[in-house]
Amino acid sequence: MDAEAHEFGIGRVTRFYVPLLLQGFSQSLTYPLVAGIVSHGPDGVNGLTAFAQGQIVMFLVGALGGGLVTTGLMFAKTRKGYCEFRRLNSFMMAALLLLQCLPAVHPFDKWVFEGFFALPPDLAQTARWTLLYGVVMYGFFFLRNLPMVVLFNNLESGKANIATFLRIIATLALAVLLPRLSLVGAGWGLFALTVGCGVEYAVTWLFARRYVRELPGEDVGEHVSLAEQLKFTLPLSLGGFLLMLSPLLIAAFVGRSENAQDMLAIHYVTIGVANPVAFAALRMQTVAIEFPPAGKGDRRLMWYCVLSGAVLGLIPLVFAATPAGNWYFGSYQNVPPRLVGIAMLATGIYSLIAIVQTLRARMEGLAALCKRPGAVMWGQFGYTAALFTTLFVTLKVGVAGWLMAVSAIFIAPAVAGLVVWAAISTRNAVK
């Protein structure tokens, strides 16, 4: 790939970022789509709470592989580097999918779902089966790492985006079809997600095959061994694990607030709108890696982050106003009428989260470029500490559960970005 193609330019960066943005947005969009399948099951919106908490544990374990894509972006640029990355990805996939099954085994399932999450026994079983059968879906995520990394390293984010759009089309088709066939509930929601992920993986691999064949041979470029790649990815993976603790911590604290079931329901339906925007914003990390700064004072990408985050924030505003909010929360998500107004308010507040996330993602990308995965890990330590502190304080002073979640989700990523910035700046100052 020509080095000039990686130089900053508004048009060049936008052509690369927009497909990434749409991919991050649409990937997260599949979860609120299937929420309509789950919440119309026998347990109503409470079934969605159990379904989401089963997935929280699944994503928490899977987050231990969260550094793999960044590792591939850095090192899987030659044939040997790609082969070593493939071995690393396969090893971590096997280990983590086995680990994912562990909390679904008795007596761990009771400790996790009835103890920590304080779910009643019937909903705890829904969460348990969601976690166990989610192994197939998460397996597709790991397999997708290989072709996705190859496409990103060739600046072919548009092709990865096509695969994601096909995933969302497949999920949307099932979200419409299954309720009409009276196939509703957590099991059918998970089925719809899994089929969509399988479609995305297959299409991504079809697009990437050509670029895999064209990888430079053994004597070209930097060769990084499996051990070196593992050393690079472990701090990132630990950071991802800490990051994924956040939904678990939020659920644990909000579940102990006043009117806990109502507060959890508001949190899960509103985060279903906020998460697609936040994940789209976090794709800026890949942009920062592929378009490094021209010099120490080059802040063009930083201002690009602010502007793109502000534009992304317009999306939640749509759901914060009628009639879209009434339809989405009241009709589609089956939220009780007394909670719809609060859900719309929370979604409106979330419209500002994208700016925070784009700036944080840029700092994490810069840390990866400096080969400082430890800085990202410290950022996630800061994220987790800020999240826990915010939730603890707001619970103690009697803040409503939904506002506890909103406050923590704002403060934590801001702290994470600042910690990464401080870690990089300190290292540069020492040098």
XYZ file of C-alpha atoms in Angstrom:
431
model
C 0.000 0.000 0.000
C 1.427 3.402 -1.074
C 2.502 5.549 1.920
C 0.827 8.573 0.315
C -2.531 6.789 0.687
C -2.071 6.982 4.473
C -1.457 10.751 4.609
C -4.182 12.858 6.253
C -6.673 14.519 3.964
C -10.284 15.284 4.824
C -11.623 13.499 1.754
C -9.262 10.536 2.120
C -9.962 10.086 5.831
C -13.710 10.484 5.329
C -13.798 7.859 2.571
C -12.068 5.454 4.951
C -13.975 6.410 8.117
C -17.548 6.557 6.808
C -17.651 2.817 5.983
C -16.100 2.101 9.400
C -18.647 4.376 11.039
C -21.510 2.664 9.269
C -20.059 -0.723 10.151
C -19.768 0.103 13.848
C -23.227 1.620 13.838
C -24.900 -1.215 11.974
C -23.178 -3.952 13.979
C -24.592 -2.526 17.198
C -27.930 -1.892 15.519
C -28.554 -5.636 15.266
C -28.988 -5.860 19.042
C -31.925 -3.435 19.364
C -33.406 -5.088 16.252
C -33.614 -8.478 17.946
C -34.790 -6.812 21.163
C -38.197 -6.647 19.500
C -38.143 -10.444 19.162
C -37.070 -10.943 22.776
C -39.348 -8.391 24.474
C -42.455 -9.832 22.813
C -41.741 -13.231 24.375
C -43.498 -14.619 27.466
C -41.424 -12.503 29.901
C -41.990 -9.185 28.089
C -39.400 -6.450 28.610
C -38.002 -8.343 31.624
C -37.017 -11.123 29.222
C -34.892 -8.536 27.407
C -33.151 -7.736 30.698
C -32.241 -11.426 31.182
C -31.180 -11.768 27.526
C -28.957 -8.681 27.819
C -27.353 -9.887 31.044
C -26.507 -13.252 29.484
C -24.847 -11.360 26.655
C -23.006 -9.105 29.102
C -21.174 -12.148 30.479
C -20.552 -13.422 26.937
C -19.031 -10.120 25.796
C -17.071 -9.824 29.035
C -15.263 -13.108 28.332
C -14.924 -12.311 24.628
C -13.355 -8.961 25.489
C -10.215 -10.839 26.539
C -9.649 -11.115 22.792
C -10.431 -7.444 22.253
C -6.856 -6.547 21.328
C -6.677 -8.941 18.408
C -7.854 -6.591 15.649
C -5.433 -3.842 16.723
C -2.634 -6.435 16.841
C -3.493 -7.553 13.313
C -3.525 -3.951 12.066
C 0.016 -3.523 13.385
C 1.638 -6.842 12.475
C -0.375 -8.911 9.942
C 1.028 -7.034 6.951
C 3.316 -9.766 5.615
C 2.622 -13.420 4.946
C 4.570 -14.579 7.978
C 3.018 -11.918 10.198
C -0.442 -12.920 8.963
C 0.201 -16.619 9.629
C 1.421 -15.882 13.145
C -1.612 -13.668 13.733
C -3.898 -16.468 12.490
C -2.323 -18.852 15.005
C -2.765 -16.317 17.799
C -6.398 -15.719 16.835
C -7.167 -19.468 16.737
C -5.505 -20.091 20.104
C -7.389 -17.276 21.827
C -10.681 -18.249 20.179
C -10.494 -21.828 21.477
C -9.491 -20.782 24.994
C -12.071 -18.016 25.361
C -15.020 -19.929 23.948
C -14.336 -22.691 26.471
C -14.118 -20.076 29.216
C -17.449 -18.614 28.073
C -19.173 -21.908 28.836
C -17.940 -21.984 32.435
C -20.424 -19.471 33.976
C -23.288 -21.458 32.419
C -22.311 -24.594 34.385
C -23.942 -25.306 37.763
C -23.343 -23.948 40.418
C -21.612 -20.991 38.731
C -24.806 -20.076 36.879
C -26.683 -19.526 40.159
C -23.831 -17.476 41.610
C -23.640 -15.246 38.547
C -27.243 -14.746 37.492
C -29.270 -15.237 40.686
C -26.546 -13.947 42.999
C -24.636 -11.140 41.316
C -27.352 -10.009 38.888
C -30.152 -10.700 41.404
C -32.397 -12.229 38.709
C -35.360 -14.415 39.710
C -34.831 -18.119 38.862
C -36.842 -18.137 35.604
C -35.032 -15.118 34.186
C -31.698 -16.506 35.408
C -32.284 -19.572 33.215
C -32.959 -17.328 30.216
C -29.646 -15.550 30.818
C -27.827 -18.871 31.260
C -29.015 -20.372 27.964
C -28.301 -17.114 26.146
C -24.710 -17.294 27.366
C -24.234 -20.975 26.538
C -25.680 -20.967 23.027
C -23.989 -17.649 22.298
C -20.756 -19.624 21.782
C -21.649 -20.086 18.105
C -22.229 -16.372 17.541
C -19.022 -15.354 19.272
C -17.088 -17.951 17.291
C -18.028 -16.031 14.138
C -16.655 -12.832 15.704
C -13.250 -14.450 16.218
C -13.181 -15.947 12.726
C -14.067 -12.552 11.271
C -10.923 -10.974 12.773
C -8.693 -12.415 10.036
C -10.418 -11.116 6.898
C -11.345 -7.829 8.587
C -7.737 -7.044 9.474
C -6.633 -7.767 5.901
C -9.300 -5.473 4.476
C -8.495 -2.624 6.894
C -4.768 -2.842 6.178
C -5.604 -2.396 2.494
C -7.905 0.586 3.299
C -10.872 -1.472 2.037
C -13.220 -0.499 4.855
C -16.026 -0.181 2.301
C -15.914 -3.905 1.539
C -16.019 -4.761 5.237
C -18.995 -2.445 5.470
C -20.849 -4.270 2.692
C -20.506 -7.496 4.679
C -21.883 -5.777 7.773
C -24.833 -4.385 5.830
C -25.657 -7.898 4.668
C -25.486 -8.986 8.307
C -27.982 -6.340 9.316
C -30.271 -7.149 6.379
C -30.312 -10.814 7.407
C -30.984 -9.865 11.038
C -33.680 -7.376 10.043
C -35.404 -9.964 7.853
C -35.518 -12.393 10.772
C -36.636 -9.617 13.160
C -39.648 -9.081 10.906
C -40.321 -12.721 10.006
C -39.956 -14.504 13.343
C -42.569 -12.510 15.318
C -45.052 -13.023 12.478
C -44.487 -16.762 12.889
C -44.946 -16.363 16.674
C -41.303 -17.332 17.155
C -40.380 -14.896 19.929
C -38.303 -14.880 23.085
C -34.595 -14.970 23.940
C -33.787 -18.161 22.006
C -35.140 -16.835 18.729
C -33.487 -13.464 19.335
C -30.124 -15.201 19.682
C -30.845 -17.280 16.557
C -31.399 -14.089 14.533
C -28.121 -12.586 15.787
C -26.160 -15.760 15.037
C -27.425 -16.089 11.470
C -26.519 -12.457 10.771
C -22.993 -12.924 12.162
C -22.483 -16.022 10.017
C -23.489 -14.111 6.893
C -21.105 -11.274 7.728
C -18.146 -13.595 8.279
C -18.704 -15.469 5.013
C -18.940 -12.303 2.922
C -15.956 -10.647 4.645
C -13.818 -13.682 3.893
C -14.875 -13.714 0.233
C -13.744 -10.086 -0.110
C -10.440 -10.645 1.729
C -9.203 -13.754 -0.134
C -7.566 -11.741 -2.898
C -5.586 -9.590 -0.457
C -4.446 -12.610 1.540
C -2.983 -14.108 -1.660
C -1.196 -10.798 -2.355
C 0.512 -10.515 1.050
C 4.276 -9.864 0.738
C 6.436 -12.981 1.006
C 8.805 -14.207 3.682
C 11.633 -11.782 2.848
C 9.550 -8.583 2.862
C 8.764 -6.287 5.785
C 8.970 -6.713 9.539
C 8.368 -10.230 10.832
C 6.833 -10.404 14.290
C 6.604 -13.779 15.992
C 3.582 -15.287 17.716
C 5.160 -14.603 21.117
C 5.763 -10.948 20.268
C 2.222 -10.503 18.971
C 0.849 -12.154 22.111
C 2.941 -9.794 24.256
C 1.471 -6.842 22.343
C -2.158 -8.017 22.497
C -2.310 -9.036 26.173
C -2.385 -5.486 27.611
C -4.980 -4.510 25.014
C -7.036 -7.578 25.843
C -6.873 -6.898 29.567
C -7.979 -3.364 28.827
C -10.878 -4.695 26.763
C -11.844 -7.003 29.626
C -11.900 -4.085 32.036
C -13.931 -2.070 29.542
C -16.529 -4.817 29.236
C -16.889 -4.913 33.004
C -18.803 -1.659 32.639
C -22.190 -3.133 31.604
C -21.849 -5.694 34.377
C -21.054 -3.028 36.963
C -23.877 -0.817 35.729
C -26.364 -3.686 35.911
C -25.196 -4.590 39.419
C -25.569 -1.030 40.747
C -28.753 -0.085 38.883
C -30.248 -3.413 39.972
C -29.934 -2.175 43.549
C -31.516 1.213 42.980
C -35.126 2.119 43.713
C -37.606 0.560 41.227
C -34.763 -1.596 39.942
C -36.665 -3.503 37.234
C -37.980 -0.286 35.701
C -34.553 1.362 35.880
C -32.843 -1.637 34.234
C -35.462 -1.695 31.501
C -34.868 2.010 30.760
C -31.105 1.479 30.761
C -31.163 -1.439 28.334
C -33.557 0.097 25.811
C -31.744 3.455 25.775
C -28.255 1.977 25.625
C -29.514 0.107 22.562
C -29.747 3.512 20.852
C -26.565 4.991 22.368
C -24.295 2.007 21.724
C -24.441 2.065 17.906
C -23.368 5.709 17.977
C -20.624 5.032 20.542
C -19.269 2.040 18.613
C -19.256 4.076 15.406
C -17.291 6.775 17.232
C -14.777 4.227 18.569
C -13.886 3.240 14.985
C -11.752 6.373 15.048
C -9.075 4.198 16.660
C -8.578 2.395 13.340
C -8.475 5.740 11.519
C -5.755 7.004 13.885
C -3.658 3.904 13.171
C -4.038 4.049 9.393
C -3.561 7.855 9.179
C -0.729 8.714 11.605
C 0.071 12.369 12.412
C 2.606 14.081 10.147
C 4.424 15.562 13.136
C 4.227 16.270 16.862
C 1.907 19.274 16.465
C -0.424 17.706 13.899
C -3.903 17.893 15.461
C -5.977 17.796 12.289
C -7.437 14.412 13.176
C -8.369 15.671 16.643
C -10.590 18.410 15.183
C -11.959 15.899 12.720
C -12.949 13.763 15.734
C -14.837 16.642 17.354
C -16.777 17.423 14.184
C -17.615 13.811 13.352
C -18.682 13.160 16.970
C -21.049 16.135 16.854
C -22.620 14.848 13.633
C -23.014 11.356 15.095
C -24.757 12.845 18.120
C -27.672 13.934 15.944
C -28.815 10.310 15.681
C -29.924 9.819 19.329
C -31.726 13.157 19.150
C -34.136 11.636 16.650
C -35.228 9.069 19.253
C -35.449 11.720 21.966
C -38.366 13.403 20.217
C -41.828 12.317 19.167
C -43.063 10.542 17.139
C -39.921 8.429 16.621
C -39.350 8.033 20.369
C -42.949 7.029 21.076
C -42.906 4.471 18.283
C -39.491 2.986 19.077
C -39.755 2.809 22.859
C -43.519 2.427 23.215
C -44.487 0.197 20.288
C -41.365 -1.602 19.094
C -39.540 -2.102 22.398
C -42.772 -2.632 24.366
C -41.716 -0.211 27.144
C -44.564 0.608 29.573
C -46.084 4.070 28.852
C -45.015 5.440 32.236
C -41.333 4.900 31.270
C -41.330 6.146 27.669
C -40.764 9.805 28.590
C -37.760 8.956 30.776
C -36.310 6.744 28.042
C -36.561 9.612 25.553
C -34.873 12.012 28.007
C -31.982 9.604 28.628
C -31.515 9.118 24.884
C -31.353 12.873 24.361
C -28.550 13.147 26.929
C -26.651 10.376 25.155
C -26.446 12.546 22.028
C -23.228 14.099 23.382
C -21.403 10.827 24.042
C -19.979 10.470 20.511
C -17.589 13.442 20.861
C -16.120 11.941 24.019
C -15.711 8.550 22.343
C -14.074 9.812 19.128
C -11.456 11.761 21.092
C -10.781 8.804 23.350
C -10.478 6.450 20.354
C -7.962 8.764 18.693
C -5.757 8.658 21.783
C -5.911 4.860 21.876
C -4.945 4.705 18.200
C -1.963 6.965 18.842
C -0.902 4.712 21.715
C -0.999 1.688 19.383
C 1.102 3.562 16.814
C 3.679 4.236 19.535
C 3.527 0.502 20.369
C 2.355 1.417 23.852
C -0.485 -1.065 24.476
C 0.149 -0.567 28.183
C -1.093 3.004 27.862
C -4.404 1.719 26.519
C -4.583 -0.759 29.377
C -4.041 2.008 31.935
C -6.753 3.982 30.212
C -9.157 1.101 30.734
C -8.121 0.874 34.382
C -9.065 4.549 34.621
C -12.334 3.837 32.803
C -13.290 1.086 35.230
C -12.291 3.082 38.311
C -14.254 6.141 37.148
C -17.281 4.010 36.299
C -17.283 2.263 39.674
C -16.779 5.519 41.598
C -19.576 7.294 39.735
C -22.015 4.438 40.251
C -21.094 4.060 43.931
C -21.497 7.752 44.705
C -24.735 8.199 42.751
C -26.269 5.110 44.387
C -25.345 6.385 47.845
C -26.932 9.792 47.258
C -30.121 8.267 45.851
C -29.860 9.219 42.170
C -32.389 7.445 39.930
C -31.028 4.244 38.401
C -31.264 5.388 34.773
C -29.383 8.610 35.593
C -26.717 6.628 37.434
C -26.045 4.717 34.214
C -26.022 7.838 32.023
C -23.612 9.650 34.353
C -21.181 6.739 34.533
C -21.221 6.171 30.781
C -20.249 9.822 30.215
C -17.550 10.175 32.849
C -15.730 6.861 32.324
C -14.628 7.260 28.657
C -13.524 10.846 29.303
C -11.265 9.611 32.105
C -9.960 6.772 29.902
C -8.921 9.186 27.147
C -7.199 11.494 29.626
C -5.253 8.614 31.189
C -4.023 7.396 27.783
C -3.007 10.954 26.872
C -1.130 11.319 30.163
C 0.662 7.973 29.664
C 1.816 8.888 26.145
C 2.817 12.428 27.158
C 4.831 11.178 30.141
C 6.690 8.691 27.935
C 7.497 11.398 25.374
C 8.616 13.792 28.111
C 10.992 11.169 29.506
C 12.458 10.652 26.052
